[in-house]
Coordinates of C-alpha atoms and ligand atoms in Angstrom, one line a residue:
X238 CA -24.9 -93.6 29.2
X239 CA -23.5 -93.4 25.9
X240 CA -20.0 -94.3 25.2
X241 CA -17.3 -92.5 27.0
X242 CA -15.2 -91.1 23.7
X243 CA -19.1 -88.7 23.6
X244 CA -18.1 -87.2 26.8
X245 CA -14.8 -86.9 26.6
X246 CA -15.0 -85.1 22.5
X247 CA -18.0 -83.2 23.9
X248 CA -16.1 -81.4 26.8
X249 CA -13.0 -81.0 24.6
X250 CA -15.1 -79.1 22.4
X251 CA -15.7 -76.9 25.4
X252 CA -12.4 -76.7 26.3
X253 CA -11.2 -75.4 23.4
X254 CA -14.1 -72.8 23.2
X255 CA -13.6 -71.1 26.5
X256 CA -10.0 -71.4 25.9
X257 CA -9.0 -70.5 29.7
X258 CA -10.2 -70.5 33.0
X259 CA -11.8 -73.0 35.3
X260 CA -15.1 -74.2 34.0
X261 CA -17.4 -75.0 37.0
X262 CA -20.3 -77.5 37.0
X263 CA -23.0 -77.8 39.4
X264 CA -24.9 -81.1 39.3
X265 CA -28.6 -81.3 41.0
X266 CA -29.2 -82.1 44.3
X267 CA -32.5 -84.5 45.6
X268 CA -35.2 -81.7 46.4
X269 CA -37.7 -81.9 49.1
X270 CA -41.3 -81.6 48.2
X271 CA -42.9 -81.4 51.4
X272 CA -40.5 -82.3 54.3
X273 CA -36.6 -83.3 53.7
X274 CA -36.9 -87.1 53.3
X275 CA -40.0 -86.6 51.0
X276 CA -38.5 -86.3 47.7
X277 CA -39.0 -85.0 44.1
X278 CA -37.6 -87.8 42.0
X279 CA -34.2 -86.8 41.1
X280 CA -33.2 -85.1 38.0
X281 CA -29.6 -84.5 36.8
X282 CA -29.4 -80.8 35.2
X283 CA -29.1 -81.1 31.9
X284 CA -26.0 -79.8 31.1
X285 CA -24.2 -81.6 33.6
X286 CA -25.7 -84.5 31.9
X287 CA -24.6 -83.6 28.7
X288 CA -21.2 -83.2 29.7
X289 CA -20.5 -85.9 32.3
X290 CA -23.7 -88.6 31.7
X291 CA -23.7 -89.0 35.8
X292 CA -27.5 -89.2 37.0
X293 CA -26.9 -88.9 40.4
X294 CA -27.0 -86.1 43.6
X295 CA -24.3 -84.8 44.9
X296 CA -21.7 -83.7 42.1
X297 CA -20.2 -80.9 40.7
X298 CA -17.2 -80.9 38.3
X299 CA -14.5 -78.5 37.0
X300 CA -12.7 -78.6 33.6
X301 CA -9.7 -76.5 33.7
X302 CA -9.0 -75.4 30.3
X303 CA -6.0 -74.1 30.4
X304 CA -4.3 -77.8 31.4
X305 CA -6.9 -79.6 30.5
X306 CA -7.8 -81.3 33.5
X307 CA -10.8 -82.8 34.3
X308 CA -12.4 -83.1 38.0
X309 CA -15.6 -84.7 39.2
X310 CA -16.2 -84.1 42.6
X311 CA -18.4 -85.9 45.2
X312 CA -18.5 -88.0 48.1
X313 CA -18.8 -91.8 47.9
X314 CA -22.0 -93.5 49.9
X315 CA -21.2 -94.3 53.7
X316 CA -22.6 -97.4 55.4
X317 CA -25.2 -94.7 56.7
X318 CA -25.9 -93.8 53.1
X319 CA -26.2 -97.1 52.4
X320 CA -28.6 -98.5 54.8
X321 CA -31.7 -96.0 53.3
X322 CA -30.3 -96.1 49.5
X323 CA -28.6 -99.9 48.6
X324 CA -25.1 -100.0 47.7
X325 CA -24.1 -97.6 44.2
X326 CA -20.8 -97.9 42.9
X327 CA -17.7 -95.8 43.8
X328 CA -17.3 -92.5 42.5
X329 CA -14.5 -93.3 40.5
X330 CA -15.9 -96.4 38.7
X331 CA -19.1 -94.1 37.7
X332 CA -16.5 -91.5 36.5
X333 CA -15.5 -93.8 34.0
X334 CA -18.0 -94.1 32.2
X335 CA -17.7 -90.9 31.7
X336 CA -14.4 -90.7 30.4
X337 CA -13.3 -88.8 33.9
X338 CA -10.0 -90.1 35.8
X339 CA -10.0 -87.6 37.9
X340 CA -12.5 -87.3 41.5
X341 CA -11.9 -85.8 44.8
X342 CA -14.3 -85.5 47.4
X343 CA -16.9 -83.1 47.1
X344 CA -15.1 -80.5 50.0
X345 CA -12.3 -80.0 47.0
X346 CA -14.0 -78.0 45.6
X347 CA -13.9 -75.3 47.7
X348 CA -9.8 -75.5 48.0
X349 CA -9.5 -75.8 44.2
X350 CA -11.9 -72.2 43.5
X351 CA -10.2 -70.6 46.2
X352 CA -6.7 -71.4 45.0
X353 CA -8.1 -70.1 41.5
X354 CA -9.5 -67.3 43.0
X355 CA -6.3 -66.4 44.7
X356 CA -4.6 -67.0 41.0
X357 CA -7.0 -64.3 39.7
X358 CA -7.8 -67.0 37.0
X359 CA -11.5 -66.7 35.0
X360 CA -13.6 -69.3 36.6
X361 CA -16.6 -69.8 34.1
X362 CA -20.0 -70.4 35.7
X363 CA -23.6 -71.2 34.1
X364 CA -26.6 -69.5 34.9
X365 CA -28.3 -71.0 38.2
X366 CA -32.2 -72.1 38.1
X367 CA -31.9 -74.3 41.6
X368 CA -32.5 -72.1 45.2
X369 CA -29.1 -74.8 46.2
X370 CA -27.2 -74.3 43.9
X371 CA -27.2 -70.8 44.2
X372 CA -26.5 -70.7 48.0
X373 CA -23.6 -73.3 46.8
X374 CA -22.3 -70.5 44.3
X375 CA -22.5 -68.2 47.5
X376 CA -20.7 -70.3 49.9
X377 CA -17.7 -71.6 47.2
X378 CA -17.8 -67.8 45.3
X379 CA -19.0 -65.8 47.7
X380 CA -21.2 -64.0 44.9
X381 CA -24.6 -62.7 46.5
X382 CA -27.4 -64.7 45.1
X383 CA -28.8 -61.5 43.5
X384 CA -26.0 -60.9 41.7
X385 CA -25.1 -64.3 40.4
X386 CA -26.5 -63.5 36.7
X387 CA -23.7 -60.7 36.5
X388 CA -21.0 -63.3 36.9
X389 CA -22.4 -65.6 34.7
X390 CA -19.6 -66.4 31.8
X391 CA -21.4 -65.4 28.6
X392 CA -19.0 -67.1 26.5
X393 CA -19.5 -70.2 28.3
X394 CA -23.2 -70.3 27.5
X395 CA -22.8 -70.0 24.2
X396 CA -20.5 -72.2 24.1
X397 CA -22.6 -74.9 25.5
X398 CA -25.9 -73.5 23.7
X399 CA -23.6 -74.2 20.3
X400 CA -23.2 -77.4 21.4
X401 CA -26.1 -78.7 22.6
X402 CA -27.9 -77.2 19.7
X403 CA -26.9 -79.7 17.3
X404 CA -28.2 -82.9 18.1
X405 CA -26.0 -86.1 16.9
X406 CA -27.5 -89.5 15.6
X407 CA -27.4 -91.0 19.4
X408 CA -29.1 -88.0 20.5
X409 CA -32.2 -88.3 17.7
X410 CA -32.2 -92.0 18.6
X411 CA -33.1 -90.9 21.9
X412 CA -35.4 -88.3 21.1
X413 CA -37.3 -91.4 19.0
X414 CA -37.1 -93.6 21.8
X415 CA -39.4 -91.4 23.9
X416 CA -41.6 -90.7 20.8
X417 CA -42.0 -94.0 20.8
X418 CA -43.2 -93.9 24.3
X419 CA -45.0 -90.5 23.0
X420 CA -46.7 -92.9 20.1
X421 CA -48.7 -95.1 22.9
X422 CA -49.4 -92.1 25.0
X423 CA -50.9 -90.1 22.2
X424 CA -52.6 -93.7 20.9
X425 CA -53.7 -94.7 24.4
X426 CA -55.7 -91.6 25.2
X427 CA -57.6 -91.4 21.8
X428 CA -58.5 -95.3 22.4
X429 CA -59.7 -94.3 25.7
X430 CA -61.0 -90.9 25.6
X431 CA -65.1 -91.3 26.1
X432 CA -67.5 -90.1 27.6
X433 CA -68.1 -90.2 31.2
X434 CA -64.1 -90.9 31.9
X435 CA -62.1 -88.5 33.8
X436 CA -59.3 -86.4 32.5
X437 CA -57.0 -87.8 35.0
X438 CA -57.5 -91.9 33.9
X439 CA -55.8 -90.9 30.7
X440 CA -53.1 -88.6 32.4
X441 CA -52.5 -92.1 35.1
X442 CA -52.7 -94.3 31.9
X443 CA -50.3 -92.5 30.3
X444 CA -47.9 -92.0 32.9
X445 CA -48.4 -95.5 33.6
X446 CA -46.8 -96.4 30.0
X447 CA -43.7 -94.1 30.5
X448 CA -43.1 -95.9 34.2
X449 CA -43.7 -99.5 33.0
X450 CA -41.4 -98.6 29.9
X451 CA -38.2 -97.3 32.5
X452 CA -38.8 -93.6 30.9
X453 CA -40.8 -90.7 33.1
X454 CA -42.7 -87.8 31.8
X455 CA -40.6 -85.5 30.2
X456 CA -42.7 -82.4 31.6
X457 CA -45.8 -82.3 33.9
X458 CA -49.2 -83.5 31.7
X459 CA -51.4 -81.4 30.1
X460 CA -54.9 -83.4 29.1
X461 CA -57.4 -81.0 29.3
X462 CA -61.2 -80.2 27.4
X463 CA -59.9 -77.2 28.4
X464 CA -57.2 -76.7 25.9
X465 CA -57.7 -73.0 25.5
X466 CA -56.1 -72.8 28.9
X467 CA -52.6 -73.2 27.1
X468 CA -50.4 -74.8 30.2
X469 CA -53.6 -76.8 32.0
X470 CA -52.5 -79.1 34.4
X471 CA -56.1 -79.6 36.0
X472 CA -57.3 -83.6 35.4
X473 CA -60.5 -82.6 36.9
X474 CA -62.7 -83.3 34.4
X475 CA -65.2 -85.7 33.4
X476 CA -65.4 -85.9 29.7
X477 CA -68.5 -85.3 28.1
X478 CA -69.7 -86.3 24.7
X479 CA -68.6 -83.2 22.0
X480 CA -65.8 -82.2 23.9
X481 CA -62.7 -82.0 22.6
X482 CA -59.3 -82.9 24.9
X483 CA -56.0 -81.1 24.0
X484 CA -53.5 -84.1 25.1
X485 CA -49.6 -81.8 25.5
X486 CA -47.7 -84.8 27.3
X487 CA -44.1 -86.3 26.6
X488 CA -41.5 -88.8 27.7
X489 CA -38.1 -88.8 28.9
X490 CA -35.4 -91.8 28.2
X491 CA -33.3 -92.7 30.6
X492 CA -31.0 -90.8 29.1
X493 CA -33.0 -87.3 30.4
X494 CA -34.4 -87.0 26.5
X495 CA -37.6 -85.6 25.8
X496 CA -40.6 -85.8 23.1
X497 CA -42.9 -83.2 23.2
X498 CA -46.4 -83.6 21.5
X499 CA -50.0 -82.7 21.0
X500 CA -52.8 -84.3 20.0
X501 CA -56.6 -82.9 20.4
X502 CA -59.3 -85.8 20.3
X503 CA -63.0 -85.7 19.9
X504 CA -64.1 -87.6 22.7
X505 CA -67.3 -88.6 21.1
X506 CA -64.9 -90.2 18.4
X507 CA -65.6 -87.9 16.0
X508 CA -65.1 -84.0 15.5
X509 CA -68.0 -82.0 14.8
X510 CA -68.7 -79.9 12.0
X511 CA -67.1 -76.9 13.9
X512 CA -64.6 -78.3 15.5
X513 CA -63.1 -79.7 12.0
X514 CA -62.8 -76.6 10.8
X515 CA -61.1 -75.1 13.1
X516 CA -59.1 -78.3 13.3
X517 CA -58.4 -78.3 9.4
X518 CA -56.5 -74.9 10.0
X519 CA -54.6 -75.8 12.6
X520 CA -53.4 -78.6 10.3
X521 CA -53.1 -76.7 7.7
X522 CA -51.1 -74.1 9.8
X523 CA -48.7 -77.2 11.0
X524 CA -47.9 -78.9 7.3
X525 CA -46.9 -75.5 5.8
X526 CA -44.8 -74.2 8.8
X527 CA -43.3 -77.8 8.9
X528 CA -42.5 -77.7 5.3
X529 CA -41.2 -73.6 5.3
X530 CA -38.9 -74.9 7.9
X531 CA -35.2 -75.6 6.8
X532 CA -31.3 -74.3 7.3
X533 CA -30.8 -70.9 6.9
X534 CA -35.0 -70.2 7.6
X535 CA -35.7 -68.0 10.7
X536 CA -38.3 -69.7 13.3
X537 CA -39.8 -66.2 13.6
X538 CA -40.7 -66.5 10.0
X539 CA -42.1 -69.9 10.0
X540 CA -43.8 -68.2 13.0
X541 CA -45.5 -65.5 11.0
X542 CA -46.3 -68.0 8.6
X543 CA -48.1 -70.3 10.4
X544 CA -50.3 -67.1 12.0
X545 CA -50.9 -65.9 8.6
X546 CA -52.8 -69.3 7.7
X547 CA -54.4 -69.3 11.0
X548 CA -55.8 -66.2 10.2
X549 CA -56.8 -67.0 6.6
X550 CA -58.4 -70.2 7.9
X551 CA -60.8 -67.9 10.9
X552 CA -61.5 -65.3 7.9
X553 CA -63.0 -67.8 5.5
X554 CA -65.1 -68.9 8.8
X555 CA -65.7 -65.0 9.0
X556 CA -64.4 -64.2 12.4
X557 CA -61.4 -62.0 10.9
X558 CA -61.6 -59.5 7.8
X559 CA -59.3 -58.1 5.8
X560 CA -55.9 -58.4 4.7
X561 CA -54.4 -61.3 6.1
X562 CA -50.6 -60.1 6.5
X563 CA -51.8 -56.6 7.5
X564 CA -54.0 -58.3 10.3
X565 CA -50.9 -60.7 11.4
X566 CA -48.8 -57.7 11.1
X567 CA -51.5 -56.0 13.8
X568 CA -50.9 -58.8 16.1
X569 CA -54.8 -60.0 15.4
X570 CA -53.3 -63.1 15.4
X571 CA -52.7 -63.2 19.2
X572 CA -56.6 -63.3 20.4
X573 CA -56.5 -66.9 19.0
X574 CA -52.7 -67.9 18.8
X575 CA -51.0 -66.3 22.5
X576 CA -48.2 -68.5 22.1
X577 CA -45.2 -69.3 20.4
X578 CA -45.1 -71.8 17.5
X579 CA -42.2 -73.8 18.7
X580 CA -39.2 -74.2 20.6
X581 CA -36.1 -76.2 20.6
X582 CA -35.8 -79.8 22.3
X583 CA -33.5 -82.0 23.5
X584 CA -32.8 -83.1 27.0
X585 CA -34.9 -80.3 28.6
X586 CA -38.6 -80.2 26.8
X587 CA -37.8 -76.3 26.0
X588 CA -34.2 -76.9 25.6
X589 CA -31.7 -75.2 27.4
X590 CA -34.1 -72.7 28.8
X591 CA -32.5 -72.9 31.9
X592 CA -29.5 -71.2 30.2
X593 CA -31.7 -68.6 28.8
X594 CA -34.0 -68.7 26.6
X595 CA -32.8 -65.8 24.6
X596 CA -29.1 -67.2 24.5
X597 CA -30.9 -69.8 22.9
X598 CA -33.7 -68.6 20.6
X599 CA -32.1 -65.4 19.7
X600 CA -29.0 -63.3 18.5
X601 CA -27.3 -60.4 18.7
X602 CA -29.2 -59.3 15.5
X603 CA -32.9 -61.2 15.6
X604 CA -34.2 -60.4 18.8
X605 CA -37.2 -61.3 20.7
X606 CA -40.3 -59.3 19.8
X607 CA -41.6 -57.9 23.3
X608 CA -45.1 -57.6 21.8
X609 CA -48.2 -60.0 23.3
X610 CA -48.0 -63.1 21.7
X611 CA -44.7 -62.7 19.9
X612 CA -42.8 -62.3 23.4
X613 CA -43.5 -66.2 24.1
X614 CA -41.9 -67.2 20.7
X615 CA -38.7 -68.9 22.3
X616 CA -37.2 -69.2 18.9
X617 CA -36.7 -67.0 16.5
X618 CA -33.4 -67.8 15.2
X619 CA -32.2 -69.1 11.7
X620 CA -32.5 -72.8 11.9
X621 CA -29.7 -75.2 11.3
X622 CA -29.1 -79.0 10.7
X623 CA -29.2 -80.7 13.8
X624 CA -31.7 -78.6 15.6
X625 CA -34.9 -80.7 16.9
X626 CA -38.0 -78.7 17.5
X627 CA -41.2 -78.7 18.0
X628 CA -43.8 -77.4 15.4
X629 CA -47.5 -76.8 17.1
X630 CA -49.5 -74.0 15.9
X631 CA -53.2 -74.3 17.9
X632 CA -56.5 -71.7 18.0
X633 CA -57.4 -70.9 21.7
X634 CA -60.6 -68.9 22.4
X635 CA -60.4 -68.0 25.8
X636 CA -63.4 -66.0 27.4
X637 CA -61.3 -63.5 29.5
X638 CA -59.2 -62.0 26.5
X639 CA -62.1 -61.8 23.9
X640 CA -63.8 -60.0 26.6
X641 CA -60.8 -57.4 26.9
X642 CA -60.1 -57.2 23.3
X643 CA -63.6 -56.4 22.6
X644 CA -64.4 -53.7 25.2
X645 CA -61.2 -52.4 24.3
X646 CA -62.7 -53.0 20.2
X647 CA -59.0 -53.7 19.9
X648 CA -58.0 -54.4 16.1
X649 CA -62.0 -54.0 15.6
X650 CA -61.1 -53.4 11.5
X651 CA -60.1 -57.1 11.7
X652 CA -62.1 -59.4 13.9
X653 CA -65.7 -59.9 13.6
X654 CA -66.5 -59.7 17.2
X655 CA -70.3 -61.1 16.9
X656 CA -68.8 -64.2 14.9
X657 CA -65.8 -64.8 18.0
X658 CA -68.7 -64.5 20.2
X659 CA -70.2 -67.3 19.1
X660 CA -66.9 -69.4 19.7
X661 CA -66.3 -68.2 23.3
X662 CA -66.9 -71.7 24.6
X663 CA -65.2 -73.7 21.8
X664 CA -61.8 -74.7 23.9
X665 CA -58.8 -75.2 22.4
X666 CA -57.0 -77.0 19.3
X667 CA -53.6 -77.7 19.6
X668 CA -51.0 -80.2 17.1
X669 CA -47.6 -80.5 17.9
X670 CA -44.8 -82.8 16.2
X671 CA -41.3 -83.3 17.0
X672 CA -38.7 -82.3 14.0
X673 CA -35.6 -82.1 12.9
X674 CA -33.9 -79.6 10.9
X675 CA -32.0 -81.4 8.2
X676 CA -29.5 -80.5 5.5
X677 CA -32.3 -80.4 3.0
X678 CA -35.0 -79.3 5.1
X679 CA -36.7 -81.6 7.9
X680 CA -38.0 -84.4 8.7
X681 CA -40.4 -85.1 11.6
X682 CA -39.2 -87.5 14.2
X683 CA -40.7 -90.7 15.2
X684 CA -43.4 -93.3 14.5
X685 CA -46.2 -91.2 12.9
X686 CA -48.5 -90.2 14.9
X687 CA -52.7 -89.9 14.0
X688 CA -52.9 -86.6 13.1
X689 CA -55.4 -85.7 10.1
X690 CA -58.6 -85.7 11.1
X691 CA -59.8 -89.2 9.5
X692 CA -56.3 -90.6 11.7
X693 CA -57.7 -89.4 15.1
X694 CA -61.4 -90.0 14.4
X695 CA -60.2 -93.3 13.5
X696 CA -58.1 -94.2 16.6
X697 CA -60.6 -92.4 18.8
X698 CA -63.5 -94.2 17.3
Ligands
LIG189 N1 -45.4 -79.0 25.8 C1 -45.4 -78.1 26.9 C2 -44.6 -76.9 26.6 O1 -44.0 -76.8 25.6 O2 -44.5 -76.1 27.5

């Protein structure tokens, strides 16, 4: 954990946002994967985390703001407890750490909401993404699960979202810690990328670096020759010489925080003619949107940016025509870049998404694009110093949506459709880097990386 004066400056922050009202926390419970005792491992939600720093089941926690009280509750283990777990220390001690005096057993709760209930008093909840926290927020609030989003205290969101948005130094020494773990994932794969292994030794070896090193993986793996297939979490694969492997993985600290990156490796050791072209302009795409992106920039920008180069890149191959910003302004874009160029990070991979993701990536003023492509752009926002995100641009050519656009001769003044053709079965390129927003514009986090095309060929070699 870090020191308790974080915990304790961080939730008066919030308590002087929200002003009034009872601020309710729900921590995670364990969550069964296949029958009760058979568990997922553990993870604390985030903004519990961020709050109150206790990695354990079993909590919730209420800051009253209008007296300033603090409250964790929960329920010490029994002997019972003990014999399947191993001893943990008392609720209280843990609660120090925390900067917390205060704990009462966990059926509190229910006596403290209803007295504020029967007060009339503002009690603040946070959006719910767990099935049992939900039927908790029905049992303590009686608020129907279906309608729990319309009691959801706005200001408290953005309260937190404010807060969590801005990372401090402890926080980016976390985020390097797991991009340090991220460094001998991305490494590790290159090395041992060839042909003939499977996909899923390199996902094992790399989960086997983030488990030896006390971290886990920060989101599930994606190692694919399939990288057009933008969240592939088939390790199927054997790899064959000429493929190329999109490698999406990342770490988590102890501490829950996350690195996020992307490396695509020639398993032969080297790219081929083709695939370095397309690879230069993915690049290409990455330096300038990295270097456009500063305070005071909107990501939706940097976003249109990075698909204009894209798209000037594919028309000096000849598989787009015309003007560039008209064509990006036509969404042409979108047959080869479906996604979004970035998103925030911190101690959830897409940060805070559980809060939602337009709380978080959007305003009252810039708001999200509902068009293909732009709708999964989870930030568009001005940035700000503080804010860690990632940058990664890629070029997917997937079969199924040529197909479509083509019958359909969607955007046909733009895209060569004979030249894409030829590319149907080229896979995916995909470069992602971890960065953060700085007073004077950003730097990207962590131990560099192999990332030109000499780097990886290098390391993959
Ligand atoms: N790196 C995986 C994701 O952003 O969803």
């Amino acid at each position: 954990m870090f020191a308790p004066s974080v915990y304790i400056g961080r939730r008066k922050r919030l308590r002087n946002d929200i002003g009034s009202g009872l601020i309710l926390f729900l921590g995670n419970e364990q969550s069964p994967i296949n029958y009760p005792d058979n568990q997922y491992p553990f993870r604390q939600d985030s903004t519990f985390l961020y709050f109150f720093g206790l990695d354990c089941p079993g909590l919730a926690a209420i800051i009253d703001a209008d007296q300033g009280i603090e409250c964790v509750f929960g329920d010490d283990l029994t002997v019972d407890d003990i014999i399947w777990t191993g001893p943990q220390p008392p609720l209280q001690e843990k609660c120090q750490k925390a900067g917390v005096s205060e704990t009462a057993a966990l059926d509190q709760l229910q006596l403290v909401l209803d007295r504020a209930v029967a007060q009339d008093r503002q009690i603040h909840l946070l959006p719910q993404y767990r099935p049992e926290n939900i039927l908790k927020i029905q049992q303590l609030l009686a608020i129907h699960p279906a309608v729990i989003q319309d009691h959801v205290s706005e200001s408290l969101v953005q309260a937190v979202v404010a807060q969590r948005s801005i990372k401090s130094d402890d926080e980016i020494a976390q985020i390097e810690a797991a991009l340090d773990m991220s460094y001998e994932m991305q490494t590790t794969a290159m090395t041992m990328s060839k042909p003939g292994i499977y996909e899923r030794q390199v996902a094992a070896a790399m989960e086997q670096i983030v488990l030896s090193r006390a971290g886990r993986l920060s989101f599930p793996t994606i190692f694919s020759i399939h990288g057009e297939t933008l969240h592939n979490h088939y390790h199927g694969n054997i790899m064959n010489a000429g493929d190329i492997a999109v490698n999406d993985s990342g770490a988590q600290t102890q501490l829950g925080y996350a690195s996020d990156i992307t490396r695509t490796i020639p398993v032969s050791g080297r790219f081929s003619q083709r695939q370095k072209e397309i690879y230069a302009i993915v690049l290409d795409a990455q330096n300038k949107a990295i270097e456009a992106a500063k305070p005071g920039v909107e990501f939706r920008n940097v976003h249109r940016l990075a698909s204009e180069v894209l798209i000037s890149g594919l028309k000096d191959l000849g598989l787009v025509k015309g003007d560039v910003a008209e064509a990006v302004q036509a969404g042409v874009h979108t047959l080869f870049f479906q996604c979004g160029l970035g998103h925030m990070m911190g101690l959830d991979v897409h940060d805070m998404e559980g809060l939602g993701e337009d709380y978080v990536g959007y305003t009252d003023t810039i708001r999200r694009n509902p068009e293909f492509g732009w709708r999964s752009l989870r930030l568009g926002k001005a940035l700000e110093p503080g804010f860690v995100i990632t940058v990664e641009p890629g070029l997917y050519f997937i079969g199924e949506l040529i197909d479509r656009w083509k019958a359909e001769q969607k955007n046909a003044e733009y895209v060569n459709y004979d030249a894409v053709e030829k590319y149907r079965d080229f896979g995916g390129i995909r470069i992602e880097d971890d960065v953060l927003i700085t007073e004077e514009g950003s730097r990207m986090l962590g131990k560099p990386i192999p990332r030109t095309i000499e780097e990886v060929e290098a390391m993959s070699s």
